[in-house]
CSV table of C-alpha atoms and ligand atoms in Angstrom, one decimal:
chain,number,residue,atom,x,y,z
A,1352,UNK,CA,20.0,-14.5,-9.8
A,1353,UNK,CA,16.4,-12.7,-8.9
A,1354,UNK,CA,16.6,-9.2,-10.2
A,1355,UNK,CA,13.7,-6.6,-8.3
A,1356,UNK,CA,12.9,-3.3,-9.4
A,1357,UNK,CA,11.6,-1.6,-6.0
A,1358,UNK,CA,9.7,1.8,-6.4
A,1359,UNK,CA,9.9,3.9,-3.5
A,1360,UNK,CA,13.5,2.7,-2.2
A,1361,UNK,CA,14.4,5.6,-0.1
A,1362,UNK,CA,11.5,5.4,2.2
A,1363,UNK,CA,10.4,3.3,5.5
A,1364,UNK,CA,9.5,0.4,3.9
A,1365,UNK,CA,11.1,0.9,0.6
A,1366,UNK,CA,14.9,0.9,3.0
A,1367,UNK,CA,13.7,-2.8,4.6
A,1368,UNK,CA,12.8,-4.3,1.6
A,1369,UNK,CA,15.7,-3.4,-0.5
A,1370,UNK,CA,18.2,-5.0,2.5
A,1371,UNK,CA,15.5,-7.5,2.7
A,1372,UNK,CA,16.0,-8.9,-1.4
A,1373,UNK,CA,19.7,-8.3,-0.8
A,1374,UNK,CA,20.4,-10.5,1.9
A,1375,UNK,CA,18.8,-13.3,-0.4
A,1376,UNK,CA,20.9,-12.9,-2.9
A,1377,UNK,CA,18.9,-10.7,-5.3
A,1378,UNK,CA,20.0,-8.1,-7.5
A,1379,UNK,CA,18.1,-4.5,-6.3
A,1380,UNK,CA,17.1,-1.4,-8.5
A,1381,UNK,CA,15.8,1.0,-6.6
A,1382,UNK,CA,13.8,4.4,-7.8
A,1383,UNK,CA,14.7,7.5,-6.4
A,1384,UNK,CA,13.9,10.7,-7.1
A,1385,UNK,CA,15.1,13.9,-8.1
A,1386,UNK,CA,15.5,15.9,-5.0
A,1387,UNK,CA,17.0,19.3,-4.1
A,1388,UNK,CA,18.5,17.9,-0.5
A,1389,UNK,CA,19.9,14.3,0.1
A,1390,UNK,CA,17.3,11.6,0.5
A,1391,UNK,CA,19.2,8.6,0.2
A,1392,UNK,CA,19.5,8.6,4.4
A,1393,UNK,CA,17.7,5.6,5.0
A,1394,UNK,CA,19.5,3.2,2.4
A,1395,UNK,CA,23.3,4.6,4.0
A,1396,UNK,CA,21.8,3.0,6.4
A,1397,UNK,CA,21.3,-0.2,4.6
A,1398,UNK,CA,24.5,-0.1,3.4
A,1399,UNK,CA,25.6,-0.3,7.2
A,1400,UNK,CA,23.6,-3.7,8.0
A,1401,UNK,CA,25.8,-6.4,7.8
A,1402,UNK,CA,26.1,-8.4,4.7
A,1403,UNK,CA,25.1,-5.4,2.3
A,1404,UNK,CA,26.3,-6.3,-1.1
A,1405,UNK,CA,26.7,-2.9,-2.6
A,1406,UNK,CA,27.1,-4.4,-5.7
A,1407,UNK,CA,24.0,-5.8,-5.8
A,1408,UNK,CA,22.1,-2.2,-5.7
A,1409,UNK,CA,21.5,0.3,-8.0
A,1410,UNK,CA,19.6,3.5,-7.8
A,1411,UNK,CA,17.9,5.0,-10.7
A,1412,UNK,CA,16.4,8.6,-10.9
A,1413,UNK,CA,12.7,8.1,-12.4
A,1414,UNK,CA,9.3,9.3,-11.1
A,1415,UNK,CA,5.8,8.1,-11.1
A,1416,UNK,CA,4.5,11.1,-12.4
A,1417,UNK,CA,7.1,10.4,-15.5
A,1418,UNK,CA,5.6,7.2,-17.3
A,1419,UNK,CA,8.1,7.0,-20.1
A,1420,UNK,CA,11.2,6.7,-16.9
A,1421,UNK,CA,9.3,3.8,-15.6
A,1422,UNK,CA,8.6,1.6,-18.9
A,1423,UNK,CA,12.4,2.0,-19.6
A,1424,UNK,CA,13.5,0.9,-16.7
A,1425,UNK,CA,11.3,-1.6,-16.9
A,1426,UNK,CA,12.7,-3.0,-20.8
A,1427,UNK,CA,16.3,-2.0,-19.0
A,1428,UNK,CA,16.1,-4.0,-15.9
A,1429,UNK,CA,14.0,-6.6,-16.9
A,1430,UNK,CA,13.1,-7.4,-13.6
A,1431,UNK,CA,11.5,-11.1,-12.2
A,1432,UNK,CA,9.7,-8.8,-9.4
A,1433,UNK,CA,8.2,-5.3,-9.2
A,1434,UNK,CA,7.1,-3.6,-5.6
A,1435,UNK,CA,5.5,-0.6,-6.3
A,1436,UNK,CA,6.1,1.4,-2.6
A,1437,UNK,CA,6.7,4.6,-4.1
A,1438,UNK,CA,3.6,6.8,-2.5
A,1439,UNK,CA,2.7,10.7,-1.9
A,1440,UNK,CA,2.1,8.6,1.6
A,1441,UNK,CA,0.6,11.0,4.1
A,1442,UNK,CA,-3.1,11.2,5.1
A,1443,UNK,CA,-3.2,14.5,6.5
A,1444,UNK,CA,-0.9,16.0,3.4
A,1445,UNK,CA,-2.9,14.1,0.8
A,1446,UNK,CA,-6.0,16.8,1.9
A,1447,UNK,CA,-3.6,19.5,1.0
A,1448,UNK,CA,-2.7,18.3,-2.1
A,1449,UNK,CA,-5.0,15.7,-3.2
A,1450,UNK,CA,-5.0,16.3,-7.3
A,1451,UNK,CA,-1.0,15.6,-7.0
A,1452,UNK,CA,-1.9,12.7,-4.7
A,1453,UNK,CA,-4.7,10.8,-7.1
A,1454,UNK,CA,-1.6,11.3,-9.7
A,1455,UNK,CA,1.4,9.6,-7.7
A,1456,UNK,CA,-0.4,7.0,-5.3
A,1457,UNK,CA,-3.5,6.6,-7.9
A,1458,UNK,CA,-2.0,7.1,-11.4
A,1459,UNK,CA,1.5,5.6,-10.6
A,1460,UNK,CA,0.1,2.4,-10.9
A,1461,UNK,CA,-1.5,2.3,-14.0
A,1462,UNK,CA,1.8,3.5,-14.9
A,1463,UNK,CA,3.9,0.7,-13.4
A,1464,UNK,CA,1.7,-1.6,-14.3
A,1465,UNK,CA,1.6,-0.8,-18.1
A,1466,UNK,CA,5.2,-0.7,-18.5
A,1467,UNK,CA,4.9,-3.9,-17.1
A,1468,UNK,CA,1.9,-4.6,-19.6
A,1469,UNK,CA,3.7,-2.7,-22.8
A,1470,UNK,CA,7.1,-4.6,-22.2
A,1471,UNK,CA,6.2,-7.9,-21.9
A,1472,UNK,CA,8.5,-8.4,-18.7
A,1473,UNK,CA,6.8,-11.2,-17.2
A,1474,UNK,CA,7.9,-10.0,-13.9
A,1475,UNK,CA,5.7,-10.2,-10.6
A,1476,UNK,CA,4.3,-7.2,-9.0
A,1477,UNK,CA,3.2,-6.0,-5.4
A,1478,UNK,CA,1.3,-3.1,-5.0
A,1479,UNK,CA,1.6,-1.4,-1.7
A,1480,UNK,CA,-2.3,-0.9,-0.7
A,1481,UNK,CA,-3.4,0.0,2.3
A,1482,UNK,CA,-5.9,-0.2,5.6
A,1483,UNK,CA,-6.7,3.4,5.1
A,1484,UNK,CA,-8.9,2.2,2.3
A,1485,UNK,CA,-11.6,0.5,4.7
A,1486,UNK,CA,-11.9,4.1,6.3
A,1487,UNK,CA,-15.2,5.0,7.7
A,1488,UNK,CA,-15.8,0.7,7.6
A,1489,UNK,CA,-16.3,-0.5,11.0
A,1490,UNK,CA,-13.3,-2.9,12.7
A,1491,UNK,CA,-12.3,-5.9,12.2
A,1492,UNK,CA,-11.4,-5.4,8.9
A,1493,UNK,CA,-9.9,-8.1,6.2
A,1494,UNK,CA,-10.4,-9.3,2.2
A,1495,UNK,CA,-13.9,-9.2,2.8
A,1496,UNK,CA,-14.5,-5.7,4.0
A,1497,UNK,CA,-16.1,-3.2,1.8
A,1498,UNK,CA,-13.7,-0.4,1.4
A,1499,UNK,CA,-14.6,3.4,2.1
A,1500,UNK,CA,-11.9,5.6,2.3
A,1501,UNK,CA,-12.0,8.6,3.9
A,1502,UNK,CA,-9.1,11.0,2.5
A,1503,UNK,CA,-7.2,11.5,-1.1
A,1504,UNK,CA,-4.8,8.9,-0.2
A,1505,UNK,CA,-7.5,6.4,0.9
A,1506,UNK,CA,-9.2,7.6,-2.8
A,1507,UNK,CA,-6.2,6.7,-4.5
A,1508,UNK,CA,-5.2,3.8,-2.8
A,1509,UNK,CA,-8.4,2.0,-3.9
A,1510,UNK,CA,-7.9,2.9,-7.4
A,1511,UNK,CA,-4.6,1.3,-7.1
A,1512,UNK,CA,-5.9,-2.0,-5.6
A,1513,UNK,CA,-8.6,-2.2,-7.9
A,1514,UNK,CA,-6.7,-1.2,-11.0
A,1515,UNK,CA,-3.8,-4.3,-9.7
A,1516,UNK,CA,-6.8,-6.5,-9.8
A,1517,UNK,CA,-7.9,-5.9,-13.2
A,1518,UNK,CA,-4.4,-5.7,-15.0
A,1519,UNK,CA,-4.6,-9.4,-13.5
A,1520,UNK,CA,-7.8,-10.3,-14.7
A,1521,UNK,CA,-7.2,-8.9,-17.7
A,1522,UNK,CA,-4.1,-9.8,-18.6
A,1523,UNK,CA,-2.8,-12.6,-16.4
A,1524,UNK,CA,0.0,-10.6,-14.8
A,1525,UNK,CA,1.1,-12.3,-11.3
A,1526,UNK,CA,-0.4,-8.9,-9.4
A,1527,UNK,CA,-1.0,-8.9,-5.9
A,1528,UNK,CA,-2.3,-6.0,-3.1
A,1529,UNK,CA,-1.0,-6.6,0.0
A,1530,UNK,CA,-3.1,-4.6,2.3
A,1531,UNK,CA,-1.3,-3.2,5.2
A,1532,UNK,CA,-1.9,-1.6,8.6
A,1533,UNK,CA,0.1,0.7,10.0
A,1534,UNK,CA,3.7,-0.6,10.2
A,1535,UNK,CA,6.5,1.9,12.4
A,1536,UNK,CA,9.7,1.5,13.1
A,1537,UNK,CA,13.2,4.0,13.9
A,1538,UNK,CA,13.0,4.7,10.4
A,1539,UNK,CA,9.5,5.8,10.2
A,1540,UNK,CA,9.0,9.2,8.7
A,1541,UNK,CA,9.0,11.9,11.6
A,1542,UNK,CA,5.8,13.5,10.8
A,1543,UNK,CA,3.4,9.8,11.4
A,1544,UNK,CA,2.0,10.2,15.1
A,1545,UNK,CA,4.5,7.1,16.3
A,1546,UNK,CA,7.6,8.9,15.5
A,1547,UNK,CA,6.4,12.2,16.2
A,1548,UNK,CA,5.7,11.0,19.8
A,1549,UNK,CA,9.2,8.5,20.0
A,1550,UNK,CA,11.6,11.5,19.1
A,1551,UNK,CA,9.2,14.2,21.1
A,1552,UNK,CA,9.8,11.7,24.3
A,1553,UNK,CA,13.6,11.1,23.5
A,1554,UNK,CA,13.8,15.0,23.0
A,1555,UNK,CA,12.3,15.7,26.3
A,1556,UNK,CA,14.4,13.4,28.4
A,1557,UNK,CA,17.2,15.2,26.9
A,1558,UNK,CA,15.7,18.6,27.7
A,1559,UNK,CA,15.8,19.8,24.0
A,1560,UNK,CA,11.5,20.2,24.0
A,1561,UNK,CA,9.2,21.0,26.9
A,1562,UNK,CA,6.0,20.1,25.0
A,1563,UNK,CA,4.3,17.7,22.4
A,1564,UNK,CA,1.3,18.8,20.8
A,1565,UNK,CA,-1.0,16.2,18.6
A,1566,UNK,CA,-4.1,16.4,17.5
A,1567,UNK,CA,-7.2,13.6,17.6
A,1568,UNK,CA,-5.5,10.9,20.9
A,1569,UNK,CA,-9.2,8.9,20.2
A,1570,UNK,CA,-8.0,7.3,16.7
A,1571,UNK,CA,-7.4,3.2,17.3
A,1572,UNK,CA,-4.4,2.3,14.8
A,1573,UNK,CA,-3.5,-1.7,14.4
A,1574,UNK,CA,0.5,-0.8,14.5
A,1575,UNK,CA,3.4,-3.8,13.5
A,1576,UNK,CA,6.7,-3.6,13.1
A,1577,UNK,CA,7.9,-3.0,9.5
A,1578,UNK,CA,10.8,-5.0,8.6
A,1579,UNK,CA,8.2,-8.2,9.4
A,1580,UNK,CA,5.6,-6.4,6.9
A,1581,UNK,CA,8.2,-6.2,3.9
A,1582,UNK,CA,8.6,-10.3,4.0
A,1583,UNK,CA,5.0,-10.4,3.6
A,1584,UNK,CA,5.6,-8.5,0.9
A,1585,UNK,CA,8.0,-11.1,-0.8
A,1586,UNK,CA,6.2,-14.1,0.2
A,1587,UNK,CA,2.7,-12.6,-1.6
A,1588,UNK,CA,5.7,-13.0,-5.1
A,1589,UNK,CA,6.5,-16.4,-4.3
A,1590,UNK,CA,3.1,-17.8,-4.2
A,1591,UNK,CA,2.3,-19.8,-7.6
A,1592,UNK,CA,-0.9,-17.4,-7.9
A,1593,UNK,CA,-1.1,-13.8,-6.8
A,1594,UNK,CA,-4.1,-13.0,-4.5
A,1595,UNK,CA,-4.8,-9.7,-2.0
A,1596,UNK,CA,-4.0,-10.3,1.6
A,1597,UNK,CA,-4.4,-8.2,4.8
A,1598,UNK,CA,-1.1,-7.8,6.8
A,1599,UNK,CA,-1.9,-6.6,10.4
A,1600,UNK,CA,-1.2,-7.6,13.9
A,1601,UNK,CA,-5.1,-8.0,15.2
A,1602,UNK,CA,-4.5,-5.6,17.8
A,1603,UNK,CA,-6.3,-2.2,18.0
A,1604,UNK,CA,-4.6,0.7,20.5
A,1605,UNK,CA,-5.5,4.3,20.3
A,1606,UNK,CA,-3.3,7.3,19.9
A,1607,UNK,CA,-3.3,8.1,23.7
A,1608,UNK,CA,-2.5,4.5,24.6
A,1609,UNK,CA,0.4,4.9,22.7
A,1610,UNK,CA,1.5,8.1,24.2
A,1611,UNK,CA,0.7,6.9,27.9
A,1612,UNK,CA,3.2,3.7,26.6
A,1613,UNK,CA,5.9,6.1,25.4
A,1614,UNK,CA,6.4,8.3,27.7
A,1615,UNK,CA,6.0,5.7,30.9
A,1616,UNK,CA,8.6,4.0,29.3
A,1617,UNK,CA,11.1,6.5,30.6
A,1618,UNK,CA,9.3,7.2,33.7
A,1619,UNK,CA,7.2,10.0,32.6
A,1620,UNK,CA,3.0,11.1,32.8
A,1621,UNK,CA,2.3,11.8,29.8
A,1622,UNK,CA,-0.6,14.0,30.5
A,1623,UNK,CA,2.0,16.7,32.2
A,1624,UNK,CA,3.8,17.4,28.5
A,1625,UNK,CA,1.1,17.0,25.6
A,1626,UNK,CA,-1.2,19.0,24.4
A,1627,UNK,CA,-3.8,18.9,21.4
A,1628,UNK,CA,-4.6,21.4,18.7
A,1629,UNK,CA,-7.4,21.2,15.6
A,1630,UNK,CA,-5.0,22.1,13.8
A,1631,UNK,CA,-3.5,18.4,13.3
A,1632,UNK,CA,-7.1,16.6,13.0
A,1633,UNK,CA,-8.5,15.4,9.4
A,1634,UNK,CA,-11.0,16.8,7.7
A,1635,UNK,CA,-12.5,13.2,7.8
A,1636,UNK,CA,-11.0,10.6,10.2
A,1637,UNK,CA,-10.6,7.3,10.1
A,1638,UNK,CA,-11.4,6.0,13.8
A,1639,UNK,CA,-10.4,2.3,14.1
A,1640,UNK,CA,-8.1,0.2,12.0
A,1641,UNK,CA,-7.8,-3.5,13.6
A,1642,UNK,CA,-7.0,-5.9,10.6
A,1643,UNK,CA,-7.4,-9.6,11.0
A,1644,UNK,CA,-4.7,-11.3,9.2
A,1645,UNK,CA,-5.8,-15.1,9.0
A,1646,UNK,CA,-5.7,-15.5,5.8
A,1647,UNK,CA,-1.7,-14.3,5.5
A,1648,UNK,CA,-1.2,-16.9,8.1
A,1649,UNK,CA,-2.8,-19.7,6.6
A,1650,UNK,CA,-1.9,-19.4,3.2
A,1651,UNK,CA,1.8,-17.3,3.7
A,1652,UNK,CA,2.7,-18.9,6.9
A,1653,UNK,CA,3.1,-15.3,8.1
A,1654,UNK,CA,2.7,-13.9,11.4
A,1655,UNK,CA,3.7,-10.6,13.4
A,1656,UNK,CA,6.1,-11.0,15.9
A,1657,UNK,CA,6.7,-7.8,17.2
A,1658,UNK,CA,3.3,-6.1,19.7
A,1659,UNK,CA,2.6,-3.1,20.3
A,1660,UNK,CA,4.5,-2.8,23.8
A,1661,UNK,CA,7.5,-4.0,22.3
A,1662,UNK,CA,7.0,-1.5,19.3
A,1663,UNK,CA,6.5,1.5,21.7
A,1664,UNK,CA,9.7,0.6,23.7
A,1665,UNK,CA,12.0,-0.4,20.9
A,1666,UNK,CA,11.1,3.1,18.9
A,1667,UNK,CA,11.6,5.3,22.0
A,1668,UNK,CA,14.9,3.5,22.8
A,1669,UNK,CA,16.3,3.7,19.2
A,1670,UNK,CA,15.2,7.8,19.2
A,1671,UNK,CA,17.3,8.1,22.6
A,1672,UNK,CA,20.2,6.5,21.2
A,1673,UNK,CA,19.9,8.3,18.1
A,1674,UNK,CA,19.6,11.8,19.8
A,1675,UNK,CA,22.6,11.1,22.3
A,1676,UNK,CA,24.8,9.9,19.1
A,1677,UNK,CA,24.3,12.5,17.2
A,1678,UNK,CA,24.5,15.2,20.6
A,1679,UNK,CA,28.1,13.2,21.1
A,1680,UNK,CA,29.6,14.0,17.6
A,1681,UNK,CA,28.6,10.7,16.0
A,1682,UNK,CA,26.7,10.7,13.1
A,1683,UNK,CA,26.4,6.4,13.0
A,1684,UNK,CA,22.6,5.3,13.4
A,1685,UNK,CA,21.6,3.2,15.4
A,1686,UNK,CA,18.9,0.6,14.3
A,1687,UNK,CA,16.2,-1.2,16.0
B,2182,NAP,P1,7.3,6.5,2.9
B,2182,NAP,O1,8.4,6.3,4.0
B,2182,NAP,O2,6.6,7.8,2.9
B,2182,NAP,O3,8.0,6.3,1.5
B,2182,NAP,C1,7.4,6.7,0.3
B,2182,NAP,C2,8.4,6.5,-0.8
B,2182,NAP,O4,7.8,6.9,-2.1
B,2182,NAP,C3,9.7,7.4,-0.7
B,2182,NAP,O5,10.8,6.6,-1.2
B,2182,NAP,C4,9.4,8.5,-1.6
B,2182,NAP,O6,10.5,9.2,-2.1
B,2182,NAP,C5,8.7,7.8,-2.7
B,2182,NAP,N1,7.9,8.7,-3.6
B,2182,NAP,C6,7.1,9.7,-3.3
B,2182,NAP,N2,6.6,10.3,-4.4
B,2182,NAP,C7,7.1,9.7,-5.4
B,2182,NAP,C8,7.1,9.8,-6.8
B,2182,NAP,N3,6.4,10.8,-7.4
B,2182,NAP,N4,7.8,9.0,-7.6
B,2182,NAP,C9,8.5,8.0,-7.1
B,2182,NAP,N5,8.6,7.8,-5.8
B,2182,NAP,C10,8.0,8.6,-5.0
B,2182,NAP,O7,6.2,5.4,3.0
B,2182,NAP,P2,6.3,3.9,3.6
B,2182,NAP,O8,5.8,4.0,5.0
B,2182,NAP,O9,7.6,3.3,3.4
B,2182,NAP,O10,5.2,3.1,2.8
B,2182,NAP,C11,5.5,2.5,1.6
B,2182,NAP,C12,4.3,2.2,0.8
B,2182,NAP,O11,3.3,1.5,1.5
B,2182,NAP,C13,3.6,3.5,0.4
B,2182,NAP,O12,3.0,3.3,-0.9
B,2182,NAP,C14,2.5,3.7,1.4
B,2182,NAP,O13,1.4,4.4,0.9
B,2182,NAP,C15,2.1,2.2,1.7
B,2182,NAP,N6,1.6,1.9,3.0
B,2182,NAP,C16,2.3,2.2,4.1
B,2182,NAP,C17,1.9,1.8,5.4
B,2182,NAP,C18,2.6,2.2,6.6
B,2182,NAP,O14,2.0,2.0,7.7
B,2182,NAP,N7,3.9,2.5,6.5
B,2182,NAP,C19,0.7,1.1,5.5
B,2182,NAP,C20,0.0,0.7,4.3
B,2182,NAP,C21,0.5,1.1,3.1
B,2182,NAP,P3,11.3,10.3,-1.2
B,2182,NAP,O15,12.1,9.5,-0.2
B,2182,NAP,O16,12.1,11.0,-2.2
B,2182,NAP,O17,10.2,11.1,-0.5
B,2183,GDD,N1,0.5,12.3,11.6
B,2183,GDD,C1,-0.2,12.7,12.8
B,2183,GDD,N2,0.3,13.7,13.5
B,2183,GDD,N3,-1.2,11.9,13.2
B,2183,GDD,C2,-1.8,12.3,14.3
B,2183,GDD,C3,-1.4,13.4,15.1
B,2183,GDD,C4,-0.3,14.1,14.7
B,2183,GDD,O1,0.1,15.1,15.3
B,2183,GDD,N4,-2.2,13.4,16.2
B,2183,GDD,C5,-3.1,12.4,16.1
B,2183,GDD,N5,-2.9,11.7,15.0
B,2183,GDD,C6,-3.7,10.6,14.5
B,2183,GDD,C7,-4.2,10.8,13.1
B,2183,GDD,O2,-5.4,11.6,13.0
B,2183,GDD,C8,-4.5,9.3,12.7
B,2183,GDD,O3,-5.8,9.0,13.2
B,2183,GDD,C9,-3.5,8.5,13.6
B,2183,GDD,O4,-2.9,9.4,14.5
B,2183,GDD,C10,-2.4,7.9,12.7
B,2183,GDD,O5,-1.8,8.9,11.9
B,2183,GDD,P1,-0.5,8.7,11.0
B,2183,GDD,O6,0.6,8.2,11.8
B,2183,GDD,O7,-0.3,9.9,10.2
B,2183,GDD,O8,-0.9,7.4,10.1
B,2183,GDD,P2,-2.2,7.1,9.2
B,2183,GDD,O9,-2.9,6.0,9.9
B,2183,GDD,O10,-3.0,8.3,8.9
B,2183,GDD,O11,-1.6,6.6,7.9
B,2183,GDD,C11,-0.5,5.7,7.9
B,2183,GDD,O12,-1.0,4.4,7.8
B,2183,GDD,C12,-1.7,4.0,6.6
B,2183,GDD,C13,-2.2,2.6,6.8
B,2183,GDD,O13,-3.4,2.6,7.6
B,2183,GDD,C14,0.4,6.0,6.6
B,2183,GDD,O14,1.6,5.2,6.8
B,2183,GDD,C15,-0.3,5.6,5.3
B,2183,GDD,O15,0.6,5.7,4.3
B,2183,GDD,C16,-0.8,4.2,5.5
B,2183,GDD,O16,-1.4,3.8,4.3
């Protein structure tokens, strides 16, 4: 049996990829952390989708700021694969706090990947890196683009990827980037523009908001649906050599497209509800993510299914039923 050690469990991506590796049969250790209210919400839901194996999970408190809690889980577990998901993940936040964000989503890495290192665990790792890191470089972007990141987290990210590419240089360790844009879905953290606008338009309908205000509409995001993004995350461990590939959908839409798509959707202008404020602009912006992910195709067979349309739709209709559940009493989730 495959046995993964999966940082960032509780989160988005972290949720889809744990009942991802369980469904085929592997063992999953997840990372959570220390936390003062319950954050575990999004793997309950796992634990709802049919065929969870609940013996096939286990949750371990560790941190990525906490070096010594990752190299022995890593001599505990001894695991074949190692995603590293766990991320201070926010743009905006990452200019509020950008010392602790070089130390999580920079640092964490050469953590992870030293307990890997120190152990001699020949286990496989994915590092979570991201589109944000060809910032201010002008769309398309793929492998080839020179990166220039315009925020902490864009900063950090490139240390990551560049830092997976020498530990596998210099030390032969099967480490791979997968480079991803923007992936959403119902469990998307509320405060990423998607799910800000999908609850804001279920919470309207409903009556329980008159207003939703956002700040730069101009910005053109290349959005997918994330439960297809975390198997390109497992195929990048299968292949006999690791390698850095761009996982996107090759379709650009801005910020107001989206919001004209979410709110039509239940039969509403969006122009007579939302309003803008500086106060939720950047101090530097990334303008246009559009990723072209040919070489995922060719050499991982992998391609989006899920379009933007069908994205928009999917997260306003889970965030109705979601609302409407929870206003009726019941406390089960629906999923998309
Ligand atoms: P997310 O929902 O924000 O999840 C981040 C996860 O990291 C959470 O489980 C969080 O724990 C954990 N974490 C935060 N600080 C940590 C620390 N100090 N030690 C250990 N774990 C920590 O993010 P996501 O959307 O799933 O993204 C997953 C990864 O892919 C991240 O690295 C992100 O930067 C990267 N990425 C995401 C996208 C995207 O569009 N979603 C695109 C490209 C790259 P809590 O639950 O306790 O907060
Ligand atoms: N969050 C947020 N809130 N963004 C807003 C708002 C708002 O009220 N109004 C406009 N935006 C714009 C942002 O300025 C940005 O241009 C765009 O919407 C998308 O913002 P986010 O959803 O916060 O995502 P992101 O693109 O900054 O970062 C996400 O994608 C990266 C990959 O490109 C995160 O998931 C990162 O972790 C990930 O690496």
């Amino acid at each position: 049996m495959n046995v993964a050690l999966v940082t960032g469990t509780t989160g988005q991506d972290g949720s889809y990829l744990t009942e991802f590796l369980l469904a085929k049969g592997y063992d999953v250790h997840g990372v959570k952390r220390r936390s003062s209210s319950f954050n575990t919400e999004r793997l309950e839901q796992v634990s709802r989708s049919e065929g969870h194996r609940p013996e096939h999970l286990s949750l371990h408190y560790a941190d990525l700021a906490d070096s010594a809690s990752m190299t022995n889980l890593i001599r505990d577990i001894r695991p074949d694969e190692v995603y590293n998901l766990g991320a201070q993940s926010h743009v905006a936040v990452s200019f509020e706090i950008p010392e602790y964000t070089a130390d999580v989503t920079g640092v964490g890495t050469v953590r992870m990947l030293e307990a890997i290192r120190a152990s001699g665990v020949p286990a496989r790792y994915y590092q979570a890196s991201s589109s944000e890191m060809f910032g201010a470089s002008p769309p398309p972007q793929n492998e080839l683009t020179p990166f220039h990141p315009r925020s902490p987290y864009g900063c950090a990210k490139v240390f990551s990827y560049w830092t997976t590419v020498n530990y596998r240089e210099a030390y032969g360790i099967h480490a791979s980037n997968g480079i991803l844009f923007n992936h959403e879905s119902s469990r998307r953290g509320e405060t990423f523009v998607t799910r800000k606008i999908s609850r804001a338009v279920a919470r309207i309908v409903e009556g329980m908001q008159e207003t939703l205000t956002l700040g730069n509409l101009d910005a053109v995001r290349d959005w997918g649906y994330a439960p297809e993004y975390v198997e390109a995350m497992w195929l990048m461990l299968q292949q006999d050599e690791p390698n850095d590939y761009v996982i996107a959908t090759g379709e650009g839409h801005s910020v107001r497209e989206f919001v004209h798509e979410a709110f039509a959707h239940v039969g509403l202008d969006w122009s007579d509800y939302v309003k803008t404020d500086s106060r939720y602009e950047r101090p530097s912006e990334v303008d246009a993510l559009l990723g072209g992910p040919g070489k995922a195709r060719e050499l991982l067979g992998w391609q989006p299914k899920i379009k933007f349309r069908e994205l928009v739709h999917h997260m306003v209709d889970a965030d109705l039923r979601l609302l409407r559940d929870e206003r009726a009493g019941q406390l089960v989730r629906i999923d998309i």
